[in-house]
Amino acid sequence: MSNVTVIGTQWGDEGKGKIVDWLASRADIVVRFQGGHNAGHTLVVGDQVYKLSLLPSGLVRGKIGVIGNGVVVDPKALMAEIDRVTAQGLTVTPETLWIAENAPLILPVHGALDRAREAARGDHKIGTTGRGIGPAYEDKVARRAIRICDLAEPETLDWKLDELLLHHNTLLAGLGAETFTKEQLRDFLTEITPRLLPYSCQAWDRLDEARRAGRRILFEGAQAVMLDVDHGTYPFVTSSNTVAAVAASGSGMGPAAVGFVLGIAKAYTTRVGEGPFPTELHDDTGRLIGERGHEFGTNTGRPRRCGWFDAVLIRRAARVGGVSGIALTKLDVLDGLDEISICIGYELDGKQIESFPSAPGAQARVKPVYETMPGWKETTAGARSWAELPAQAIKYVRRIEELIEAPVTLLSTSPERDDTILMRDPFED
Ligand code: GDP
Ligand code: IMO
Ligand code: MG
């Protein structure tokens, strides 16, 4: 029996939320360890649809949810989300939600700077969510973040706010954006403190206790390897590491806690925001996949760019992400296509290359080399067993396994929780 860590292997929105919700029935605790409310995870349970950003998906199953120290927490967004899911009938209390007291906060200055910088970047914008994620992580590394534990120490807050404002107001003024006063930030913090502090705790201690007691821990990644700040399509990435190794440091546990790493991959590829995307389709097939897959941002509503499955990128994501098995999602979206292509290599400036380059110019210039196979006419939507899948769909899955050099251990065939095929239980590995 081991713990399980779920990570995205493409550019996000692979269906991590659905898979985490499904796996959570086998877990005791679900832990978010990086990212923030840039994430958007949709869970469909009967006629209820839950859209989560910051809350660990396991809360929907009544499991304990943990927001680890590696997450950047926007307290207003968190409280709004708690109110939203409470109205849907979930119970979120300090007993069921533990937030690491050393997690850094996202403040209004961060969103303002994120948006002002994006506007200033013009054609080279990243297409961020504008939610202050990058600036909040920068402050953490620069040692000027306000962390949840600081809220209990007014004298610490006082000098930290001075330092923070000196930095941010200089930048905001330089960008021609509105600056902030200390009173504004203090009022913001005073308002959220009484609601936020009861959830804060030494989460790593509780997790260690749970581990010793043999509890099963499920780590829920946000974003994906191609958005990882080291391994992704830099600089068109998010500001955290998204690989499985971070589940340990982002929750305060040792590396052995990570356990089985389940990489989530869509049966095709999507991307929101700017940046290279070799297999992107600008034709009717791309539009059809987008419509069938409802490819719009969970919280932002932004349309997602769509394209074929890129086996080269996923092989790399599986390697650097430490993936033990893949959950392949949204197979049903490809139902009825005459032909399906898989990217098996690239061409760069007229030469064949087998791996994805690192420099942004080269990444933007690579052209995919495709292998094309016939599609299937039957429907896979809603299939709950391998036996229900058409032979050609099975061939597609098997070919993907070969190309990415990792086993497909789970398949998802609709947004609904139970439309899932388990080939190998990751908790039993
Ligand atoms: P996440 O960010 O990785 O959790 O993914 P999102 O929730 O942002 O986006 C995935 C979308 O696909 C959601 O709307 C899910 O309800 C939906 N989804 C997940 N798995 C499947 C599947 O197997 N088939 C279909 N058709 N939709 C799915
Ligand atoms: P989930 O967890 C898809 C993208 C943004 C942008 C880049 C940087 O739902 O898979 P940021 O606001 O993080 O600085 O934006 O990263 N991005 C996501 N794309 N799914 C996500 O999360 C994302 N989180 C960030 O669109 O391109
Ligand atoms: Mg999402």
Short mmCIF file of N, CA, C and O and ligand atoms in Angstrom, two decimals, residues 8 12-19 39-44 51 57 220-221 223 264 266 268 292-298 304 328-333 411-416 419, ligand 1:
data_model
loop_
_atom_site.label_atom_id
_atom_site.label_comp_id
_atom_site.label_asym_id
_atom_site.label_seq_id
_atom_site.Cartn_x
_atom_site.Cartn_y
_atom_site.Cartn_z
N GLY A 8 -0.52 16.67 -13.56
CA GLY A 8 -0.86 16.85 -14.97
C GLY A 8 0.39 16.65 -15.81
O GLY A 8 1.50 16.97 -15.37
N GLY A 12 -2.19 21.40 -18.38
CA GLY A 12 -3.28 21.60 -17.43
C GLY A 12 -4.62 21.15 -17.99
O GLY A 12 -4.75 20.81 -19.17
N ASP A 13 -5.62 21.10 -17.10
CA ASP A 13 -7.00 20.75 -17.47
C ASP A 13 -7.13 19.36 -18.07
O ASP A 13 -7.99 19.10 -18.92
N GLU A 14 -6.31 18.45 -17.61
CA GLU A 14 -6.34 17.07 -18.12
C GLU A 14 -7.48 16.27 -17.50
O GLU A 14 -7.76 15.15 -17.93
N GLY A 15 -8.09 16.84 -16.45
CA GLY A 15 -9.13 16.08 -15.73
C GLY A 15 -8.60 15.58 -14.39
O GLY A 15 -9.10 14.58 -13.86
N LYS A 16 -7.62 16.30 -13.84
CA LYS A 16 -7.04 15.89 -12.55
C LYS A 16 -8.10 15.85 -11.46
O LYS A 16 -8.14 14.93 -10.64
N GLY A 17 -8.98 16.88 -11.47
CA GLY A 17 -10.02 16.96 -10.43
C GLY A 17 -10.91 15.73 -10.45
O GLY A 17 -11.18 15.14 -9.41
N LYS A 18 -11.35 15.33 -11.64
CA LYS A 18 -12.22 14.15 -11.72
C LYS A 18 -11.50 12.91 -11.17
O LYS A 18 -12.07 12.12 -10.42
N ILE A 19 -10.25 12.74 -11.58
CA ILE A 19 -9.51 11.54 -11.15
C ILE A 19 -9.22 11.58 -9.65
O ILE A 19 -9.33 10.56 -8.95
N ALA A 39 -5.66 27.29 -10.53
CA ALA A 39 -6.20 25.97 -10.89
C ALA A 39 -7.72 26.05 -10.99
O ALA A 39 -8.36 26.86 -10.32
N GLY A 40 -8.29 25.20 -11.82
CA GLY A 40 -9.75 25.09 -11.89
C GLY A 40 -10.07 23.63 -12.14
O GLY A 40 -9.73 23.08 -13.18
N HIS A 41 -10.66 22.97 -11.16
CA HIS A 41 -10.93 21.53 -11.26
C HIS A 41 -12.43 21.29 -11.21
O HIS A 41 -13.09 21.70 -10.26
N THR A 42 -12.97 20.64 -12.25
CA THR A 42 -14.42 20.39 -12.32
C THR A 42 -14.72 18.94 -11.95
O THR A 42 -14.13 18.03 -12.51
N LEU A 43 -15.63 18.76 -11.01
CA LEU A 43 -16.03 17.42 -10.58
C LEU A 43 -17.53 17.27 -10.85
O LEU A 43 -18.30 18.15 -10.46
N VAL A 44 -17.90 16.19 -11.49
CA VAL A 44 -19.32 15.97 -11.77
C VAL A 44 -19.77 14.73 -11.00
O VAL A 44 -19.26 13.63 -11.22
N LYS A 51 -16.93 23.17 -8.84
CA LYS A 51 -15.79 23.81 -9.50
C LYS A 51 -14.85 24.29 -8.42
O LYS A 51 -15.15 25.23 -7.69
N SER A 57 -9.74 18.45 -3.88
CA SER A 57 -10.94 17.81 -4.42
C SER A 57 -11.53 16.74 -3.49
O SER A 57 -12.71 16.43 -3.59
N GLU A 220 -2.68 16.05 -4.58
CA GLU A 220 -3.39 16.56 -5.77
C GLU A 220 -2.61 17.70 -6.42
O GLU A 220 -2.57 18.82 -5.90
N GLY A 221 -1.99 17.41 -7.55
CA GLY A 221 -1.24 18.44 -8.26
C GLY A 221 -2.18 19.39 -8.99
O GLY A 221 -3.29 19.02 -9.36
N GLN A 223 -2.04 22.48 -12.24
CA GLN A 223 -1.30 22.75 -13.49
C GLN A 223 -0.71 21.45 -14.04
O GLN A 223 -1.33 20.42 -13.88
N ILE A 264 -1.72 12.48 -15.32
CA ILE A 264 -2.99 12.56 -16.05
C ILE A 264 -2.72 13.15 -17.43
O ILE A 264 -2.04 14.18 -17.56
N LYS A 266 -4.76 13.94 -21.27
CA LYS A 266 -5.93 13.87 -22.14
C LYS A 266 -5.59 13.03 -23.36
O LYS A 266 -4.42 13.01 -23.77
N TYR A 268 -6.00 13.84 -26.17
CA TYR A 268 -5.53 14.83 -27.16
C TYR A 268 -4.84 15.91 -26.33
O TYR A 268 -4.49 15.64 -25.17
N ARG A 292 -16.69 19.38 -28.57
CA ARG A 292 -17.04 18.09 -27.94
C ARG A 292 -16.49 18.00 -26.52
O ARG A 292 -17.11 17.45 -25.64
N GLY A 293 -15.27 18.51 -26.36
CA GLY A 293 -14.61 18.40 -25.06
C GLY A 293 -14.98 19.53 -24.11
O GLY A 293 -14.47 19.59 -23.01
N HIS A 294 -15.87 20.43 -24.55
CA HIS A 294 -16.22 21.62 -23.75
C HIS A 294 -14.96 22.30 -23.26
O HIS A 294 -14.77 22.52 -22.05
N GLU A 295 -14.08 22.61 -24.19
CA GLU A 295 -12.77 23.11 -23.80
C GLU A 295 -12.77 24.63 -23.54
O GLU A 295 -12.29 25.43 -24.34
N PHE A 296 -13.33 24.95 -22.39
CA PHE A 296 -13.31 26.33 -21.90
C PHE A 296 -12.83 26.29 -20.45
O PHE A 296 -13.17 25.37 -19.72
N GLY A 297 -12.03 27.29 -20.05
CA GLY A 297 -11.46 27.32 -18.70
C GLY A 297 -12.54 27.15 -17.63
O GLY A 297 -13.60 27.75 -17.72
N THR A 298 -12.24 26.31 -16.62
CA THR A 298 -13.19 26.00 -15.56
C THR A 298 -13.65 27.26 -14.82
O THR A 298 -14.82 27.43 -14.53
N ARG A 304 -9.94 26.99 -24.71
CA ARG A 304 -8.65 26.29 -24.72
C ARG A 304 -8.27 25.96 -26.16
O ARG A 304 -9.12 25.55 -26.95
N LEU A 328 -5.51 8.14 -18.66
CA LEU A 328 -5.84 8.77 -19.94
C LEU A 328 -7.31 9.19 -19.90
O LEU A 328 -8.19 8.37 -19.68
N THR A 329 -7.55 10.49 -20.09
CA THR A 329 -8.91 11.02 -19.94
C THR A 329 -9.47 11.48 -21.28
O THR A 329 -8.74 11.68 -22.25
N LYS A 330 -10.77 11.66 -21.31
CA LYS A 330 -11.48 12.26 -22.44
C LYS A 330 -11.32 11.48 -23.74
O LYS A 330 -11.36 12.06 -24.82
N LEU A 331 -11.15 10.17 -23.61
CA LEU A 331 -11.07 9.31 -24.79
C LEU A 331 -12.35 9.47 -25.62
O LEU A 331 -12.32 9.46 -26.85
N ASP A 332 -13.47 9.64 -24.93
CA ASP A 332 -14.78 9.75 -25.59
C ASP A 332 -14.86 10.92 -26.57
O ASP A 332 -15.63 10.87 -27.54
N VAL A 333 -14.07 11.95 -26.33
CA VAL A 333 -14.14 13.14 -27.19
C VAL A 333 -13.68 12.80 -28.61
O VAL A 333 -14.07 13.44 -29.58
N LEU A 411 -8.50 4.83 -17.15
CA LEU A 411 -9.09 5.50 -18.32
C LEU A 411 -10.35 6.22 -17.88
O LEU A 411 -11.10 5.72 -17.05
N SER A 412 -10.58 7.40 -18.47
CA SER A 412 -11.79 8.14 -18.14
C SER A 412 -12.59 8.36 -19.42
O SER A 412 -12.04 8.73 -20.45
N THR A 413 -13.90 8.12 -19.34
CA THR A 413 -14.72 8.15 -20.56
C THR A 413 -15.88 9.14 -20.52
O THR A 413 -16.72 9.13 -21.42
N SER A 414 -15.94 9.95 -19.46
CA SER A 414 -16.94 11.03 -19.41
C SER A 414 -16.61 11.90 -18.19
O SER A 414 -15.80 11.50 -17.35
N PRO A 415 -17.25 13.06 -18.05
CA PRO A 415 -16.96 13.89 -16.87
C PRO A 415 -17.46 13.26 -15.58
O PRO A 415 -17.01 13.60 -14.49
N GLU A 416 -18.43 12.36 -15.69
CA GLU A 416 -19.08 11.77 -14.52
C GLU A 416 -18.10 10.90 -13.71
O GLU A 416 -17.36 10.10 -14.27
N ASP A 419 -17.67 7.06 -14.50
CA ASP A 419 -17.33 6.60 -15.86
C ASP A 419 -15.80 6.52 -15.98
O ASP A 419 -15.15 7.34 -16.65
P1 GDP B 1 -8.18 19.72 -14.22
O1 GDP B 1 -7.79 21.15 -14.15
O2 GDP B 1 -7.06 18.84 -14.67
O3 GDP B 1 -8.85 19.22 -12.98
O4 GDP B 1 -9.27 19.63 -15.38
P2 GDP B 1 -10.54 20.60 -15.58
O5 GDP B 1 -11.58 20.20 -14.61
O6 GDP B 1 -10.12 22.02 -15.62
O7 GDP B 1 -10.94 20.25 -17.08
C1 GDP B 1 -11.30 18.96 -17.44
C2 GDP B 1 -12.75 19.01 -17.99
O8 GDP B 1 -13.03 17.79 -18.64
C3 GDP B 1 -13.79 19.15 -16.91
O9 GDP B 1 -14.86 19.89 -17.42
C4 GDP B 1 -14.21 17.71 -16.63
O10 GDP B 1 -15.54 17.62 -16.16
C5 GDP B 1 -14.09 17.11 -17.99
N1 GDP B 1 -13.70 15.70 -18.03
C6 GDP B 1 -12.87 15.02 -17.20
N2 GDP B 1 -12.70 13.74 -17.63
C7 GDP B 1 -13.45 13.62 -18.75
C8 GDP B 1 -13.66 12.55 -19.68
O11 GDP B 1 -13.12 11.46 -19.56
N3 GDP B 1 -14.49 12.81 -20.74
C9 GDP B 1 -15.09 14.02 -20.92
N4 GDP B 1 -15.88 14.18 -21.98
N5 GDP B 1 -14.90 15.04 -20.06
C10 GDP B 1 -14.09 14.85 -19.01
#
